[in-house]
Amino acid sequence: PRSLRVPDRSQVAKRPAQRKAQPDDPKQIGAPMPGSIATIAVSVGRKVARGDVLVSLEAMKMETQVRAEIDGEVAEVLVVPGQMVDPKDLLIVLR
């Protein structure tokens, strides 16, 4: 007789769902591609100008800078360095 062991995958920890950026709202800054957060260059309350670097995203050993598309003030930072993100995941909210 053979014995077969089947792991119970119903208890596997899952990554919590990340909010998605709305493409028609320039105040919501989303991830342009999958990767991990390398650095965060801003904090809540900081004023930013169009073109300022907000976050650096690392994918396949290359870093991509995510920049502000509008002038504003940082209302929320929703990621931390080392966090994995998917395309369109909400990274930063401006006001």
XYZ file of C-alpha atoms in Angstrom:
95
model
C 0.000 0.000 0.000
C 1.088 3.566 -0.709
C 0.391 6.566 1.422
C -0.210 9.962 -0.044
C 0.152 13.209 1.844
C -1.912 16.169 0.638
C -1.117 19.574 2.162
C -4.057 21.643 3.380
C -3.686 24.874 1.373
C -6.840 26.410 2.807
C -4.784 27.828 5.683
C -2.065 29.444 3.540
C -1.539 33.101 4.423
C -2.506 35.399 1.607
C -1.283 38.908 0.966
C -4.032 41.408 1.811
C -5.636 43.056 -1.187
C -4.037 46.373 -2.117
C -6.231 49.290 -3.162
C -5.986 50.131 -6.864
C -5.334 53.618 -8.240
C -8.126 55.158 -10.311
C -6.585 55.984 -13.717
C -8.740 59.106 -14.154
C -7.657 60.633 -10.793
C -4.216 62.320 -10.995
C -4.123 62.547 -7.172
C -3.841 58.759 -6.933
C -0.353 57.493 -7.760
C -0.306 53.850 -8.856
C 2.464 51.366 -9.556
C 3.372 51.337 -13.260
C 4.515 47.685 -13.130
C 5.002 44.800 -10.701
C 8.027 44.963 -8.421
C 9.158 45.845 -4.927
C 9.321 49.257 -3.305
C 13.010 50.256 -3.118
C 12.701 53.720 -1.535
C 10.031 56.211 -0.560
C 11.159 59.804 -1.087
C 8.191 61.583 0.530
C 6.187 61.563 3.742
C 2.671 62.644 4.692
C 2.289 66.418 4.640
C 5.161 67.110 2.261
C 4.432 69.406 -0.669
C 5.459 68.036 -4.062
C 5.742 69.608 -7.494
C 5.018 67.995 -10.827
C 7.989 65.774 -11.720
C 9.217 65.200 -8.146
C 10.264 61.611 -7.379
C 7.828 59.977 -4.963
C 8.852 56.309 -4.939
C 11.516 54.086 -6.498
C 10.295 50.697 -7.666
C 12.680 47.797 -8.321
C 11.916 45.091 -10.862
C 14.382 42.676 -12.463
C 17.381 44.497 -10.907
C 16.339 47.827 -12.466
C 14.912 50.807 -10.592
C 12.061 52.901 -11.926
C 11.200 56.256 -10.396
C 7.537 57.080 -9.906
C 7.032 60.849 -10.214
C 4.231 63.245 -9.300
C 2.027 64.136 -12.254
C 0.600 67.227 -10.521
C 1.542 69.692 -7.780
C 0.085 68.803 -4.394
C 0.615 67.642 -0.847
C 1.082 64.018 0.220
C -2.087 62.866 2.004
C -1.300 59.131 2.327
C 1.657 56.805 1.789
C 0.256 53.289 1.426
C 3.449 51.255 0.935
C 6.689 50.503 2.789
C 10.180 49.696 1.470
C 10.461 46.046 0.456
C 6.734 45.639 -0.159
C 5.753 43.801 -3.340
C 3.259 45.616 -5.560
C 1.283 44.775 -8.674
C 0.466 47.096 -11.580
C -1.971 49.887 -10.633
C -1.635 49.243 -6.875
C -2.190 52.536 -5.052
C 1.131 53.833 -3.698
C 0.505 57.460 -2.716
C -2.477 59.799 -2.518
C -2.059 63.550 -3.019
C -4.420 66.348 -1.985
